[in-house]
Amino acid sequence: MFIGHIPAGYLVSYSIIKLIKNPNLSAHNTNQLLFIGIIAAAFPDISLFYFYLIDNRQHLHHSYWTHIPFYWAIMSSLLLIG
């Protein structure tokens, strides 16, 4: 749920920002990157809307395409290429 994804997104984003150590990165840009990381981490749980509103709780939402890491790896690769 969001309780797990949001803190994980913050911790991973914060760690990556600190690892990069870009001196040109302002506090505003750092906050933007943290926000994007948190939103990106919480996005796989968008399937909860489908789970509760359409699927009538038939399948655990972790089996939906939004929870498949391979899907996100492909989407990230396409964004980096484009």
Coordinates of N, CA, C and O in Angstrom, one line a residue:
M1 N 0.8 -1.2 0.0 CA 0.0 0.0 0.0 C 0.9 1.2 0.0 O 2.1 1.2 0.0
F2 N 0.2 2.4 0.1 CA 0.9 3.6 0.0 C 1.9 3.8 1.2 O 2.9 4.5 1.2
I3 N 1.5 3.1 2.3 CA 2.3 3.2 3.5 C 3.8 2.6 3.3 O 4.7 3.1 3.9
G4 N 3.9 1.7 2.4 CA 5.2 1.1 2.1 C 5.9 1.8 0.9 O 7.1 2.0 0.9
H5 N 5.1 2.2 -0.1 CA 5.7 2.7 -1.3 C 6.2 4.1 -1.2 O 7.3 4.4 -1.7
I6 N 5.5 4.9 -0.4 CA 5.9 6.3 -0.3 C 7.2 6.5 0.5 O 8.2 7.1 0.0
P7 N 7.4 5.8 1.7 CA 8.7 5.9 2.3 C 9.8 5.3 1.5 O 10.9 5.8 1.5
A8 N 9.5 4.2 0.9 CA 10.6 3.6 0.0 C 11.0 4.5 -1.1 O 12.2 4.6 -1.4
G9 N 10.0 5.2 -1.7 CA 10.3 6.1 -2.8 C 11.2 7.3 -2.3 O 12.1 7.7 -3.0
Y10 N 10.9 7.8 -1.1 CA 11.7 8.9 -0.5 C 13.1 8.4 -0.2 O 14.0 9.1 -0.6
L11 N 13.2 7.2 0.4 CA 14.5 6.8 0.8 C 15.4 6.5 -0.4 O 16.6 6.8 -0.5
V12 N 14.8 5.8 -1.4 CA 15.6 5.5 -2.7 C 16.0 6.8 -3.4 O 17.1 7.0 -3.8
S13 N 15.0 7.7 -3.5 CA 15.3 9.0 -4.2 C 16.4 9.8 -3.5 O 17.3 10.4 -4.1
Y14 N 16.2 9.9 -2.2 CA 17.2 10.6 -1.4 C 18.6 10.0 -1.5 O 19.6 10.7 -1.6
S15 N 18.7 8.7 -1.5 CA 19.9 8.0 -1.6 C 20.6 8.2 -3.0 O 21.8 8.5 -3.1
I16 N 19.8 8.2 -4.0 CA 20.3 8.5 -5.4 C 20.8 9.9 -5.5 O 21.9 10.2 -6.1
I17 N 20.0 10.9 -4.9 CA 20.5 12.3 -5.0 C 21.8 12.5 -4.3 O 22.7 13.2 -4.7
K18 N 21.9 11.8 -3.1 CA 23.2 12.0 -2.3 C 24.3 11.3 -3.0 O 25.5 11.7 -3.0
L19 N 24.0 10.2 -3.7 CA 25.1 9.4 -4.5 C 25.6 10.3 -5.6 O 26.8 10.2 -5.9
I20 N 24.7 11.0 -6.3 CA 25.1 11.8 -7.5 C 26.0 12.9 -7.1 O 27.0 13.3 -7.7
K21 N 25.7 13.6 -6.0 CA 26.5 14.7 -5.4 C 26.8 15.8 -6.5 O 27.9 16.2 -6.7
N22 N 25.7 16.3 -7.2 CA 25.9 17.3 -8.2 C 25.9 18.7 -7.5 O 24.9 19.1 -6.9
P23 N 27.0 19.4 -7.5 CA 27.0 20.7 -6.9 C 26.1 21.8 -7.5 O 25.7 22.8 -6.9
N24 N 25.6 21.6 -8.7 CA 24.7 22.5 -9.4 C 23.3 22.2 -9.0 O 22.4 23.0 -9.5
L25 N 23.0 21.2 -8.2 CA 21.6 20.9 -7.9 C 21.2 21.8 -6.7 O 21.7 21.7 -5.6
S26 N 20.2 22.6 -7.0 CA 19.7 23.5 -6.0 C 18.7 22.8 -5.1 O 18.3 21.7 -5.3
A27 N 18.4 23.5 -4.0 CA 17.4 22.9 -3.0 C 16.1 22.7 -3.7 O 15.4 21.7 -3.4
H28 N 15.7 23.6 -4.5 CA 14.4 23.4 -5.2 C 14.4 22.2 -6.1 O 13.4 21.5 -6.2
N29 N 15.5 22.0 -6.9 CA 15.6 20.9 -7.8 C 15.6 19.6 -7.0 O 15.1 18.6 -7.4
T30 N 16.3 19.6 -5.8 CA 16.3 18.4 -5.0 C 14.9 18.1 -4.5 O 14.5 16.9 -4.5
N31 N 14.2 19.1 -4.1 CA 12.8 18.8 -3.6 C 11.9 18.3 -4.8 O 11.1 17.4 -4.6
Q32 N 12.1 18.8 -6.0 CA 11.4 18.3 -7.1 C 11.7 16.8 -7.4 O 10.8 16.0 -7.7
L33 N 13.0 16.5 -7.3 CA 13.4 15.1 -7.6 C 12.8 14.2 -6.5 O 12.4 13.1 -6.8
L34 N 12.8 14.6 -5.3 CA 12.3 13.8 -4.2 C 10.8 13.6 -4.4 O 10.2 12.5 -4.3
F35 N 10.1 14.7 -4.8 CA 8.6 14.6 -5.1 C 8.3 13.6 -6.2 O 7.4 12.8 -6.2
I36 N 9.1 13.7 -7.3 CA 8.9 12.8 -8.5 C 9.2 11.4 -8.0 O 8.5 10.4 -8.4
G37 N 10.2 11.1 -7.2 CA 10.5 9.8 -6.7 C 9.4 9.2 -5.9 O 9.1 8.0 -6.0
I38 N 8.8 10.1 -5.0 CA 7.7 9.6 -4.2 C 6.5 9.2 -5.0 O 5.9 8.2 -4.8
I39 N 6.2 10.1 -6.0 CA 5.0 9.8 -6.8 C 5.3 8.6 -7.7 O 4.4 7.7 -7.8
A40 N 6.5 8.4 -8.2 CA 6.8 7.3 -9.0 C 6.7 6.0 -8.2 O 6.3 4.9 -8.7
A41 N 7.1 6.1 -6.9 CA 7.1 4.9 -6.1 C 5.6 4.5 -5.7 O 5.3 3.3 -5.5
A42 N 4.8 5.5 -5.6 CA 3.4 5.3 -5.2 C 2.5 4.9 -6.4 O 1.4 4.3 -6.2
F43 N 3.0 5.2 -7.6 CA 2.1 4.9 -8.8 C 1.7 3.5 -9.0 O 0.6 3.2 -9.4
P44 N 2.6 2.5 -8.6 CA 2.1 1.1 -8.8 C 0.8 0.8 -8.1 O 0.0 -0.1 -8.5
D45 N 0.5 1.5 -7.0 CA -0.7 1.3 -6.2 C -1.9 1.9 -6.8 O -3.0 1.9 -6.3
I46 N -1.8 2.5 -8.0 CA -2.9 3.0 -8.7 C -3.9 1.9 -9.0 O -5.1 2.1 -9.2
S47 N -3.4 0.7 -9.0 CA -4.3 -0.5 -9.3 C -5.3 -0.7 -8.2 O -6.2 -1.5 -8.4
L48 N -5.1 -0.1 -7.0 CA -6.1 -0.2 -6.0 C -7.4 0.3 -6.4 O -8.5 -0.2 -5.9
F49 N -7.5 1.4 -7.2 CA -8.7 1.9 -7.7 C -9.5 0.8 -8.5 O -10.7 0.6 -8.3
Y50 N -8.7 0.2 -9.4 CA -9.3 -0.9 -10.2 C -9.8 -2.1 -9.3 O -10.8 -2.6 -9.4
F51 N -8.9 -2.4 -8.3 CA -9.2 -3.5 -7.4 C -10.5 -3.3 -6.6 O -11.3 -4.2 -6.5
Y52 N -10.7 -2.1 -6.1 CA -11.9 -1.8 -5.3 C -13.1 -1.4 -6.1 O -14.3 -1.8 -5.8
L53 N -12.9 -0.7 -7.2 CA -14.1 -0.1 -8.0 C -14.6 -1.0 -9.1 O -15.8 -1.0 -9.4
I54 N -13.7 -1.7 -9.8 CA -14.1 -2.5 -10.9 C -14.0 -4.0 -10.7 O -14.9 -4.7 -11.1
D55 N -12.9 -4.5 -10.2 CA -12.6 -5.9 -10.1 C -13.4 -6.6 -9.0 O -13.4 -7.8 -8.9
N56 N -14.0 -5.8 -8.1 CA -14.8 -6.3 -7.0 C -14.0 -7.2 -6.1 O -14.4 -8.2 -5.6
R57 N -12.7 -6.8 -5.9 CA -11.8 -7.5 -5.0 C -11.6 -9.0 -5.4 O -11.4 -9.9 -4.5
Q58 N -11.6 -9.3 -6.7 CA -11.5 -10.7 -7.1 C -10.0 -11.2 -7.1 O -9.8 -12.4 -6.8
H59 N -9.1 -10.3 -7.5 CA -7.7 -10.7 -7.5 C -6.9 -9.7 -6.7 O -7.2 -8.6 -6.7
L60 N -5.9 -10.3 -6.0 CA -5.0 -9.4 -5.2 C -4.3 -8.4 -6.2 O -3.9 -8.8 -7.3
H61 N -4.3 -7.1 -5.8 CA -3.8 -6.1 -6.7 C -2.3 -6.2 -7.0 O -1.9 -5.6 -8.0
H62 N -1.6 -7.0 -6.3 CA -0.2 -7.3 -6.6 C 0.0 -8.1 -7.9 O 1.1 -8.2 -8.4
S63 N -1.1 -8.7 -8.4 CA -1.0 -9.5 -9.6 C -1.3 -8.6 -10.9 O -1.1 -9.1 -12.0
Y64 N -1.6 -7.4 -10.7 CA -1.9 -6.5 -11.8 C -0.6 -6.0 -12.5 O 0.5 -6.1 -11.9
W65 N -0.7 -5.5 -13.7 CA 0.5 -5.1 -14.5 C 1.3 -4.0 -13.8 O 2.5 -3.9 -14.1
T66 N 0.6 -3.2 -13.0 CA 1.3 -2.1 -12.4 C 2.3 -2.5 -11.3 O 3.1 -1.7 -10.9
H67 N 2.2 -3.8 -10.9 CA 3.1 -4.3 -9.9 C 4.2 -5.2 -10.4 O 4.9 -5.9 -9.7
I68 N 4.4 -5.2 -11.8 CA 5.4 -6.0 -12.4 C 6.6 -5.2 -12.6 O 6.6 -4.2 -13.4
P69 N 7.7 -5.5 -11.9 CA 8.9 -4.6 -12.1 C 9.4 -4.6 -13.5 O 10.0 -3.6 -14.0
F70 N 9.3 -5.7 -14.3 CA 9.7 -5.7 -15.7 C 9.0 -4.6 -16.5 O 9.6 -3.9 -17.3
Y71 N 7.8 -4.4 -16.2 CA 7.0 -3.4 -16.9 C 7.6 -2.0 -16.7 O 7.8 -1.2 -17.6
W72 N 7.9 -1.7 -15.4 CA 8.5 -0.4 -15.1 C 9.9 -0.3 -15.6 O 10.4 0.8 -16.0
A73 N 10.7 -1.4 -15.7 CA 12.0 -1.3 -16.3 C 11.9 -0.9 -17.8 O 12.7 -0.1 -18.3
I74 N 11.0 -1.5 -18.5 CA 10.8 -1.2 -19.9 C 10.3 0.2 -20.1 O 10.9 0.9 -20.9
M75 N 9.4 0.7 -19.2 CA 8.9 2.1 -19.3 C 10.0 3.1 -19.0 O 10.2 4.1 -19.7
S76 N 10.8 2.8 -18.0 CA 12.0 3.6 -17.7 C 13.0 3.7 -18.8 O 13.5 4.7 -19.2
S77 N 13.2 2.5 -19.4 CA 14.2 2.5 -20.6 C 13.7 3.3 -21.7 O 14.4 4.0 -22.4
L78 N 12.4 3.2 -22.0 CA 11.8 4.0 -23.1 C 11.9 5.5 -22.8 O 12.1 6.3 -23.7
L79 N 11.7 5.9 -21.6 CA 11.7 7.3 -21.2 C 13.2 7.8 -21.3 O 13.4 8.9 -21.8
L80 N 14.1 7.0 -21.0 CA 15.5 7.4 -21.0 C 16.0 7.5 -22.5 O 16.8 8.4 -22.8
I81 N 15.5 6.6 -23.3 CA 15.9 6.6 -24.7 C 15.3 7.8 -25.4 O 16.0 8.5 -26.2
G82 N 14.0 8.1 -25.1 CA 13.3 9.2 -25.8 C 13.6 10.5 -25.4 O 14.3 11.3 -25.1

